[in-house]
Coordinates of C-alpha atoms and ligand atoms in Angstrom, one line a residue:
M1 CA -21.0 16.1 3.6
S2 CA -21.3 14.5 0.1
L3 CA -20.5 10.7 -0.8
T4 CA -16.9 10.3 -2.0
R5 CA -16.4 12.4 0.9
A6 CA -17.0 10.0 3.6
T7 CA -15.1 8.0 6.0
A8 CA -15.5 4.0 5.3
T9 CA -17.1 4.0 8.8
D10 CA -19.2 7.3 8.5
L11 CA -20.6 5.8 5.1
A12 CA -21.7 2.4 6.9
R13 CA -24.0 3.7 9.6
R14 CA -25.3 5.7 6.1
L15 CA -26.0 2.5 4.8
A16 CA -26.7 0.6 8.0
A17 CA -29.9 3.6 8.5
R18 CA -30.1 3.3 5.0
E19 CA -30.3 7.2 4.5
V20 CA -28.6 5.9 1.3
S21 CA -28.3 3.1 -0.7
A22 CA -25.0 1.1 -2.1
R23 CA -26.0 1.7 -5.6
E24 CA -26.0 5.4 -5.0
V25 CA -22.7 5.3 -2.8
V26 CA -21.0 3.7 -6.0
D27 CA -22.8 5.8 -8.5
A28 CA -21.1 8.5 -6.9
H29 CA -17.3 7.2 -7.0
L30 CA -17.7 6.0 -10.4
D31 CA -19.2 9.7 -11.5
R32 CA -16.3 11.1 -9.5
I33 CA -13.6 8.2 -11.1
A34 CA -15.3 9.0 -14.9
A35 CA -14.9 12.8 -14.5
H36 CA -11.3 12.7 -12.8
D37 CA -9.0 9.9 -13.3
G38 CA -8.3 9.3 -16.9
V39 CA -10.9 6.4 -17.8
D40 CA -13.1 5.9 -21.1
A41 CA -15.7 5.6 -19.5
D42 CA -17.9 2.7 -21.2
G43 CA -18.5 -0.8 -20.9
D44 CA -18.5 -3.0 -18.6
V45 CA -14.9 -3.0 -17.2
W46 CA -13.9 0.9 -18.2
S47 CA -10.0 0.9 -19.3
A48 CA -7.5 3.4 -18.1
R49 CA -6.4 6.2 -21.0
P50 CA -2.9 5.3 -22.1
A51 CA -0.9 7.6 -20.9
G52 CA -0.2 9.9 -23.6
D53 CA -4.1 10.5 -23.6
L54 CA -3.9 11.3 -19.5
G55 CA -5.7 15.4 -18.7
V56 CA -2.7 16.9 -16.9
D57 CA -5.2 17.3 -13.5
D58 CA -6.4 13.2 -14.4
T59 CA -4.8 11.4 -11.0
H60 CA -4.0 7.9 -13.8
A61 CA -5.4 6.1 -10.0
Y62 CA -7.2 3.2 -12.0
L63 CA -6.5 1.0 -14.9
A64 CA -9.6 -0.8 -14.5
V65 CA -13.0 0.2 -13.5
T66 CA -15.3 -2.7 -12.9
A67 CA -18.5 -0.7 -13.0
T68 CA -20.6 -3.1 -13.7
A69 CA -19.9 -5.2 -11.7
A70 CA -19.3 -3.3 -8.9
R71 CA -23.2 -2.0 -9.5
E72 CA -24.3 -5.7 -9.6
Q73 CA -22.6 -6.0 -6.4
A74 CA -24.2 -2.5 -4.6
D75 CA -27.9 -4.0 -5.9
E76 CA -27.0 -7.2 -4.9
V77 CA -26.3 -5.7 -1.6
D78 CA -29.2 -3.2 -1.0
A79 CA -31.5 -5.9 -1.7
R80 CA -29.7 -8.0 1.1
R81 CA -30.2 -5.5 3.6
A82 CA -34.2 -4.2 2.3
A83 CA -34.3 -7.9 3.1
G84 CA -33.4 -7.3 6.5
E85 CA -30.9 -9.6 6.2
Q86 CA -27.6 -8.9 9.4
L87 CA -24.7 -7.6 6.8
G88 CA -20.6 -7.3 7.9
P89 CA -19.6 -3.5 8.9
L90 CA -18.4 -2.5 6.1
A91 CA -21.3 -3.4 3.3
G92 CA -21.6 -1.9 0.8
V93 CA -18.9 0.3 0.9
P94 CA -16.6 0.8 -2.1
L95 CA -12.8 -0.1 -2.5
A96 CA -10.1 0.1 -4.8
L97 CA -7.7 -2.7 -5.3
K98 CA -4.2 -3.2 -6.4
D99 CA -3.9 -4.9 -9.8
I100 CA -1.2 -7.5 -8.6
L101 CA -4.5 -8.8 -6.5
T102 CA -6.5 -11.4 -8.9
M103 CA -10.0 -10.5 -9.4
R104 CA -12.1 -13.2 -11.5
G105 CA -13.6 -11.2 -14.9
A106 CA -11.4 -8.5 -14.2
P107 CA -6.9 -8.4 -16.4
T108 CA -4.4 -8.3 -13.6
T109 CA -2.2 -6.7 -15.2
C110 CA 0.7 -5.6 -12.4
G111 CA 1.9 -2.7 -13.8
S112 CA 3.6 -5.1 -17.1
R113 CA 3.7 -5.0 -20.1
M114 CA 3.7 -8.8 -19.8
L115 CA 0.9 -9.0 -18.0
E116 CA -1.5 -6.8 -19.9
H117 CA -4.1 -8.6 -21.1
W118 CA -4.3 -11.5 -19.0
V119 CA -7.3 -11.9 -16.9
P120 CA -7.5 -14.7 -14.1
P121 CA -9.9 -17.2 -13.6
Y122 CA -10.0 -17.0 -9.6
D123 CA -10.5 -14.3 -6.7
A124 CA -7.5 -13.9 -3.9
T125 CA -8.1 -15.0 -0.7
V126 CA -8.2 -11.2 0.1
T127 CA -11.3 -10.3 -2.8
N128 CA -12.7 -13.4 -2.4
A129 CA -13.3 -12.2 2.0
L130 CA -14.4 -8.1 0.5
R131 CA -16.7 -9.3 -1.9
E132 CA -18.3 -12.2 1.1
A133 CA -17.8 -9.3 3.3
G134 CA -19.9 -6.8 0.8
V135 CA -17.5 -4.5 0.1
I136 CA -17.8 -3.3 -3.9
V137 CA -14.7 -3.2 -6.1
L138 CA -14.6 0.0 -8.0
G139 CA -11.7 -1.2 -10.6
K140 CA -7.8 -1.9 -10.0
T141 CA -5.4 0.9 -9.1
N142 CA -2.5 1.6 -11.1
M143 CA 1.4 0.5 -8.8
D144 CA 4.8 -0.5 -10.0
E145 CA 6.1 -2.7 -12.4
F146 CA 5.5 -6.6 -10.4
A147 CA 5.7 -3.7 -7.0
M148 CA 9.0 -2.6 -7.2
G149 CA 9.6 0.8 -7.1
S150 CA 8.1 3.8 -4.7
S151 CA 6.7 5.8 -7.0
T152 CA 4.3 3.9 -9.7
E153 CA 6.2 5.6 -12.2
N154 CA 8.1 2.2 -13.4
S155 CA 3.8 1.4 -14.1
A156 CA 4.3 0.5 -17.6
F157 CA 1.1 1.9 -18.5
G158 CA 1.7 6.3 -17.0
D159 CA 2.6 7.9 -13.6
T160 CA -0.2 8.0 -11.1
R161 CA -0.8 11.3 -10.0
N162 CA -0.3 12.9 -6.3
P163 CA -3.6 14.3 -5.1
W164 CA -2.0 17.1 -3.7
D165 CA -0.1 17.9 -6.3
L166 CA -0.3 16.5 -9.6
D167 CA 3.2 17.3 -10.9
R168 CA 4.3 15.5 -7.8
V169 CA 4.8 10.9 -7.3
P170 CA 2.1 9.3 -4.7
G171 CA 5.2 7.2 -3.9
G172 CA 5.3 3.1 -4.6
S173 CA 4.4 0.7 -5.1
S174 CA 1.3 0.6 -4.0
G175 CA 0.8 4.9 -5.6
G176 CA -2.7 4.0 -7.6
S177 CA -4.4 3.0 -4.0
A178 CA -3.4 5.8 -2.0
A179 CA -3.8 8.4 -4.9
A180 CA -7.7 7.0 -4.5
V181 CA -7.8 7.4 -1.3
A182 CA -6.6 10.6 -1.2
G183 CA -8.3 12.2 -4.4
W184 CA -11.6 10.9 -3.1
L185 CA -12.1 8.3 -5.8
A186 CA -12.7 5.5 -3.3
P187 CA -12.4 5.6 1.0
L188 CA -10.6 2.2 0.8
A189 CA -8.0 1.0 -0.9
I190 CA -5.6 -2.1 -0.6
G191 CA -2.1 -2.7 -1.7
T192 CA 0.8 -5.2 0.1
D193 CA 3.8 -4.2 1.2
T194 CA 6.9 -5.7 0.5
G195 CA 9.5 -3.6 1.9
G196 CA 7.6 0.0 2.6
S197 CA 4.9 -0.4 -0.5
I198 CA 1.7 0.9 1.6
R199 CA 2.8 2.9 4.5
Q200 CA 5.0 5.0 2.1
P201 CA 2.9 5.9 0.0
A202 CA 0.6 6.4 2.4
A203 CA 2.4 9.1 3.7
L204 CA 2.9 10.6 1.2
C205 CA -0.7 11.2 0.1
G206 CA -1.7 12.2 3.2
V207 CA -3.7 8.6 4.0
V208 CA -3.5 6.5 6.3
G209 CA -2.0 2.7 5.4
A210 CA -1.1 -0.3 7.2
K211 CA 1.5 -3.6 6.6
P212 CA 0.0 -6.3 8.4
T213 CA 2.4 -8.9 10.5
Y214 CA 3.6 -10.7 7.9
G215 CA 1.4 -13.5 7.3
T216 CA -1.9 -12.8 8.8
V217 CA -2.7 -11.9 5.5
S218 CA -3.3 -14.2 2.5
R219 CA -0.8 -14.2 0.0
Y220 CA -3.4 -16.5 -2.2
G221 CA -4.0 -14.3 -5.1
L222 CA -1.6 -11.9 -5.0
V223 CA 1.6 -12.3 -7.7
A224 CA 4.8 -12.8 -6.1
F225 CA 7.3 -10.7 -6.0
A226 CA 9.3 -11.4 -2.6
S227 CA 7.5 -14.2 -1.4
S228 CA 9.2 -13.8 2.7
L229 CA 8.4 -9.6 2.4
D230 CA 5.0 -9.5 0.1
Q231 CA 1.9 -8.7 2.4
A232 CA -1.2 -6.9 1.5
G233 CA -2.7 -3.9 3.4
P234 CA -5.2 -1.8 3.9
F235 CA -5.1 2.1 3.3
A236 CA -7.7 4.2 4.6
R237 CA -8.6 7.5 5.5
T238 CA -8.8 6.8 9.8
V239 CA -7.0 4.5 11.4
E240 CA -10.4 3.8 12.4
D241 CA -11.2 2.7 8.9
A242 CA -7.8 0.8 8.9
A243 CA -8.3 -1.2 11.1
Q244 CA -12.1 -2.4 10.4
L245 CA -10.7 -3.5 6.9
Q246 CA -7.8 -5.6 7.8
S247 CA -10.4 -7.4 10.2
L248 CA -11.9 -8.0 7.1
I249 CA -9.1 -9.9 5.3
Q250 CA -6.8 -11.1 7.8
G251 CA -6.7 -14.7 8.9
H252 CA -5.1 -18.1 8.5
D253 CA -5.5 -19.0 5.1
P254 CA -4.4 -23.1 4.4
R255 CA -4.1 -22.1 0.8
D256 CA -0.8 -19.9 1.8
A257 CA 1.5 -22.1 3.0
T258 CA 3.3 -18.6 5.1
S259 CA -0.2 -17.6 6.8
V260 CA 0.5 -17.6 10.4
P261 CA -1.9 -19.8 11.9
Q262 CA -3.0 -18.5 14.5
D263 CA -6.2 -16.2 15.9
A264 CA -5.8 -13.0 14.4
P265 CA -5.3 -10.0 16.7
D266 CA -8.7 -8.0 17.7
L267 CA -8.1 -4.9 15.7
L268 CA -10.7 -3.0 17.0
G269 CA -11.8 -3.5 21.0
G270 CA -9.0 -1.2 22.5
L271 CA -8.8 0.8 19.8
R272 CA -9.8 3.3 21.9
D273 CA -8.5 3.1 24.9
G274 CA -6.1 5.7 24.9
I275 CA -1.9 5.4 25.2
A276 CA -1.3 6.8 28.9
G277 CA 1.7 5.4 30.6
M278 CA 2.0 3.6 27.5
R279 CA 6.5 3.2 26.3
I280 CA 7.5 4.5 22.9
G281 CA 10.5 4.1 21.5
V282 CA 11.7 7.1 18.9
V283 CA 14.9 4.4 16.5
R284 CA 18.0 6.4 16.9
E285 CA 19.3 4.5 13.9
L286 CA 15.7 6.1 11.8
Q287 CA 16.1 9.5 11.6
G288 CA 19.1 12.4 11.3
D289 CA 21.4 11.9 7.8
G290 CA 18.8 11.9 4.7
Y291 CA 15.9 12.9 5.7
E292 CA 14.7 16.4 5.4
P293 CA 14.6 18.7 7.8
G294 CA 10.8 19.5 7.2
V295 CA 10.4 15.4 8.0
E296 CA 12.5 15.6 11.4
A297 CA 10.8 19.0 12.1
A298 CA 7.0 17.6 12.1
F299 CA 8.7 14.0 13.2
A300 CA 9.7 16.3 16.6
R301 CA 6.2 17.6 17.0
S302 CA 4.9 14.4 16.5
L303 CA 6.9 13.2 19.6
E304 CA 5.6 15.8 21.9
Q305 CA 2.0 15.1 21.0
L306 CA 2.6 11.5 21.9
E307 CA 3.7 13.1 25.5
G308 CA 1.2 15.5 25.2
L309 CA -0.9 11.9 25.7
G310 CA 0.3 10.3 28.2
A311 CA 3.0 8.1 26.4
Q312 CA 6.4 7.8 27.8
I313 CA 9.7 8.0 24.9
E314 CA 12.1 6.9 25.5
E315 CA 15.0 6.6 22.7
V316 CA 16.0 3.2 21.6
S317 CA 19.1 1.5 19.2
L318 CA 18.1 -0.9 17.1
P319 CA 21.4 -1.6 16.3
H320 CA 21.3 -3.2 12.7
A321 CA 18.9 -1.4 10.8
P322 CA 21.5 1.0 8.8
Y323 CA 21.3 -2.6 6.8
G324 CA 18.2 -3.3 6.2
L325 CA 18.6 -1.2 3.0
P326 CA 21.5 -3.3 1.6
A327 CA 20.1 -6.5 2.7
Y328 CA 16.0 -5.5 1.8
Y329 CA 17.7 -4.7 -1.8
L330 CA 19.5 -8.2 -1.8
I331 CA 17.5 -10.6 -0.1
A332 CA 14.1 -8.9 -2.5
P333 CA 15.4 -9.0 -6.2
S334 CA 17.0 -12.6 -5.2
E335 CA 12.7 -13.6 -4.7
A336 CA 12.2 -11.8 -7.1
S337 CA 14.2 -13.6 -10.2
S338 CA 13.3 -16.9 -9.2
N339 CA 9.8 -15.8 -8.5
L340 CA 9.4 -14.0 -12.3
A341 CA 10.8 -17.0 -13.5
R342 CA 7.7 -18.1 -14.7
F343 CA 6.5 -15.3 -16.9
D344 CA 8.2 -17.9 -19.9
G345 CA 5.8 -17.1 -22.5
V346 CA 3.9 -20.4 -21.9
R347 CA 2.1 -19.6 -18.7
Y348 CA 0.9 -16.5 -18.4
G349 CA 0.3 -13.4 -20.3
L350 CA 3.0 -12.0 -23.3
R351 CA 4.3 -14.2 -26.0
V352 CA 6.7 -12.6 -28.3
D353 CA 6.9 -15.7 -31.5
A354 CA 10.9 -16.8 -32.2
P355 CA 12.0 -19.4 -34.5
T356 CA 13.0 -22.1 -30.9
A357 CA 11.6 -22.2 -27.6
E358 CA 14.5 -20.8 -26.3
E359 CA 14.0 -17.6 -28.0
M360 CA 11.1 -17.3 -28.2
N361 CA 11.2 -17.2 -24.0
A362 CA 14.7 -14.5 -24.2
A363 CA 12.3 -12.4 -26.8
T364 CA 9.3 -12.3 -24.3
R365 CA 10.8 -11.2 -21.5
A366 CA 12.5 -8.9 -23.3
A367 CA 9.6 -6.8 -24.5
G368 CA 7.2 -7.8 -21.7
F369 CA 9.7 -6.7 -18.3
G370 CA 11.1 -2.9 -17.5
P371 CA 14.1 -1.6 -16.9
E372 CA 13.5 -1.9 -13.4
V373 CA 11.6 -5.6 -13.3
K374 CA 15.4 -6.3 -15.3
R375 CA 17.5 -4.8 -13.6
R376 CA 16.2 -6.6 -10.1
I377 CA 16.0 -10.3 -11.9
M378 CA 19.6 -9.7 -13.4
I379 CA 20.4 -8.3 -9.8
G380 CA 19.0 -11.3 -8.0
T381 CA 20.5 -14.4 -10.6
H382 CA 23.7 -12.6 -9.0
A383 CA 23.2 -12.5 -5.2
L384 CA 22.4 -16.1 -5.5
S385 CA 24.5 -18.0 -8.3
S386 CA 26.8 -20.5 -7.0
G387 CA 29.9 -18.8 -5.6
Y388 CA 28.4 -15.5 -5.1
F389 CA 25.7 -16.5 -2.7
D390 CA 27.5 -16.6 0.5
A391 CA 28.7 -13.4 0.5
Y392 CA 25.5 -11.6 -0.9
Y393 CA 22.2 -14.0 0.0
L394 CA 23.8 -15.7 2.9
Q395 CA 24.8 -13.1 4.3
A396 CA 22.1 -10.3 3.5
S397 CA 19.6 -12.9 5.4
K398 CA 22.5 -13.3 8.3
V399 CA 21.6 -9.2 8.9
R400 CA 17.8 -10.0 8.0
T401 CA 17.7 -12.3 11.4
L402 CA 19.7 -10.1 13.9
I403 CA 17.7 -7.3 12.6
A404 CA 14.8 -8.9 13.5
R405 CA 16.6 -9.8 17.0
D406 CA 16.9 -6.0 17.0
F407 CA 13.3 -6.1 17.1
A408 CA 12.5 -8.3 19.6
R409 CA 15.2 -7.3 22.1
A410 CA 13.9 -3.5 21.6
F411 CA 10.5 -4.7 22.5
E412 CA 11.1 -5.4 25.8
Q413 CA 11.9 -2.3 26.5
V414 CA 9.4 -0.7 24.6
D415 CA 5.8 -1.7 23.0
A416 CA 6.2 0.6 20.4
L417 CA 8.0 2.1 18.2
V418 CA 8.4 5.1 16.3
S419 CA 10.6 6.2 13.0
P420 CA 9.0 8.8 10.2
T421 CA 7.4 7.1 6.8
A422 CA 9.8 8.3 4.9
P423 CA 13.1 10.7 4.6
S424 CA 10.8 12.7 2.7
V425 CA 7.9 14.7 1.2
A426 CA 6.7 13.6 -2.1
F427 CA 8.9 14.1 -5.0
G428 CA 8.5 15.6 -8.4
L429 CA 7.2 13.4 -11.2
G430 CA 11.1 12.4 -13.0
D431 CA 13.2 13.5 -10.7
K432 CA 14.6 9.8 -9.2
A433 CA 12.5 8.4 -12.1
D434 CA 16.8 7.6 -13.9
D435 CA 18.9 7.4 -10.0
P436 CA 17.5 3.6 -8.7
L437 CA 19.9 4.5 -5.8
A438 CA 17.7 7.8 -5.2
M439 CA 14.4 6.0 -4.8
Y440 CA 15.8 2.8 -3.1
L441 CA 16.8 5.3 -0.3
N442 CA 12.8 6.0 0.1
D443 CA 12.6 2.8 1.9
V444 CA 15.3 3.3 4.1
A445 CA 12.7 3.5 7.0
T446 CA 10.3 1.0 6.0
V447 CA 12.7 -2.1 5.3
P448 CA 13.5 -2.5 9.0
A449 CA 10.2 -3.7 9.9
S450 CA 9.6 -5.4 6.7
L451 CA 12.5 -7.5 7.1
A452 CA 11.7 -8.3 11.1
G453 CA 7.8 -10.0 9.8
T454 CA 6.7 -6.6 12.4
P455 CA 3.1 -5.2 11.9
A456 CA 4.1 -1.0 10.7
L457 CA 1.3 2.2 10.3
S458 CA 1.7 5.2 8.3
V459 CA -0.7 7.9 10.7
P460 CA -0.5 11.4 8.5
A461 CA 1.7 13.7 11.2
G462 CA 0.1 16.8 9.2
L463 CA 2.4 18.8 6.6
A464 CA 5.9 19.3 5.8
E465 CA 7.5 22.2 3.3
P466 CA 9.6 20.2 0.7
P467 CA 13.6 21.8 1.1
D468 CA 13.2 22.5 -3.1
G469 CA 12.0 26.6 -3.0
S470 CA 8.5 25.4 -4.5
G471 CA 7.3 26.9 -1.0
R472 CA 4.2 23.6 -1.0
Q473 CA 3.0 21.6 1.9
L474 CA 3.1 18.3 1.5
P475 CA 1.7 15.3 3.7
V476 CA 4.3 13.0 6.4
G477 CA 3.3 10.5 8.1
L478 CA 4.0 8.9 11.3
Q479 CA 5.5 5.2 11.5
I480 CA 4.3 3.3 14.5
M481 CA 6.0 -0.2 14.5
A482 CA 4.3 -2.8 16.9
P483 CA 6.0 -7.0 18.1
L484 CA 5.1 -9.5 16.1
S485 CA 1.4 -9.9 16.1
R486 CA 0.2 -6.9 18.2
D487 CA -0.9 -5.1 15.0
E488 CA -4.2 -3.6 17.8
V489 CA -1.3 -2.2 19.6
M490 CA -0.3 0.5 16.8
Y491 CA -4.2 0.9 15.7
R492 CA -4.0 1.9 19.5
V493 CA -1.4 4.6 19.0
G494 CA -2.2 5.4 15.5
W495 CA -5.5 5.9 16.3
A496 CA -4.7 8.2 19.9
F497 CA -2.4 10.1 17.2
E498 CA -5.1 10.7 15.5
Q499 CA -6.9 12.5 17.6
Q500 CA -4.6 14.7 19.0
V501 CA -3.0 15.6 14.9
R502 CA -6.5 16.4 13.3
F503 CA -4.7 16.1 9.9
A504 CA -7.5 17.4 7.5
P505 CA -6.9 14.9 4.6
E506 CA -8.2 17.3 2.2
P507 CA -5.6 18.1 -0.3
T508 CA -5.3 21.7 -0.9
G509 CA -2.9 24.4 -3.2
P510 CA -1.8 25.0 -6.6
R511 CA -2.1 21.7 -9.1
A512 CA -4.4 19.9 -5.7
V513 CA -7.2 17.1 -7.2
A514 CA -10.3 19.5 -7.3
A515 CA -12.4 18.0 -4.5
P516 CA -15.9 16.7 -4.3
D517 CA -19.0 19.4 -3.9
R518 CA -19.9 20.2 -0.2
E519 CA -23.2 19.7 -0.4
V520 CA -24.9 16.7 1.8
A521 CA -26.1 13.9 -0.5
S522 CA -29.6 12.8 0.6
Ligands
LIG1 N1 9.4 0.3 -3.2 C1 10.7 -1.2 -2.8 C2 10.8 -1.4 -3.5 O1 11.3 -0.9 -4.4 C3 9.6 -1.6 -2.2 C4 8.1 -2.1 -3.1 C5 7.3 -2.7 -1.8 O2 7.2 -2.5 -0.8 N2 6.9 -3.6 -3.3 O3 11.0 -2.8 -3.5

């Protein structure tokens, strides 16, 4: 199998056996990125071409490719391995990092004009953990501006395309990370998930994506959107790869006040134990109206497959889940309006000069933020303002507590919960871009776990046809939710399910990305 088609675990094994060098693995990925992602492949940090100059077949997963640093790190890993050093389980494996996490020496734009030229002077804890594990960052991936969106169309730097159909969205907000893994531009990626931004793009791109328990992966160096919800997590081609990657980045960090001060769960020990006798709850409220028939059919099939593995399927109610979406769309914008106040033309990034400080501030924010970010700041400022606080923010916070209690009660009855990850398969670029409410509905199944803080995983559950008459077959995800701090449970269910589904993570059909060649690399 070619180096860019392999899973992370495969690559790690071949690297450890010294059948291949980290440098060869990195170069194979850089070659493919240069050919298929619409970047200008020169200099130490390659930049994505402006949206208007992208080829129709370019995925546009990366905003910046840290080519020189990646090659240098690969050489270092190879040298350490040659010297007989014991290296980590994924040492030498490359990865794509969402452009909301800082990395020294590379821009961190958050998909925004506001931070277009901002180069952070420090590494996020996640970036640092990857570096220490010998995992090699290839570059920074495209995203909805400040992680607000479900299609990556809110990026200030052009749309990312879905590798399964380059005329469709990859989901969002971590669309670049999902598309990189699905389009063979990286075997692993890091995304962030505030209301579904890892799980939904994973589902739409046919890859695995996980939102860990809130507080298990450090937010230090993660540019804040909604601090009580933001959580970084892994994308991969297999459940095992995702569990490996989460194992590397999780753990307590004193530099993040919301980091959970407890030992991180062992995600790998029981991974292959199977799910015979496990009780799995189907969430009554997360199906039916609003879910595409193809998604529902795939979900029904998934339940049979889980049953076939010996799990006991029960219907479970999360009575307040239907209020999750409105609560989320008050809480997240409220926190965003506060967090984004720091972009004032003085401290970070863009500055548009004007005669007074106030005018400079207004002109900077008017020029720097895109329409969705402005909408969120206005909604959030309103929801927090005196006279409206009780009716909106406070009320939404109460709903959040009720949802968390629903989960706690459900987990007294069952070991894990399942639902479709998203109500639809990948939709066309531009289809929902002018309709914020239609866009928000993408998150209906993912926000409940976000509000409750519980871990959730999306695993490919096969293909389904959208109801748009296109006749396309596109990926669907199964969402597996586990109790707080029991992330190993969702991985165990996901691993068993994945063996049963045997999903081929290979974009096929008209307008799918060109597959890397299949010859065996030495
Ligand atoms: N789509 C949701 C939103 O726009 C979730 C985003 C996220 O998880 N970062 O807020």
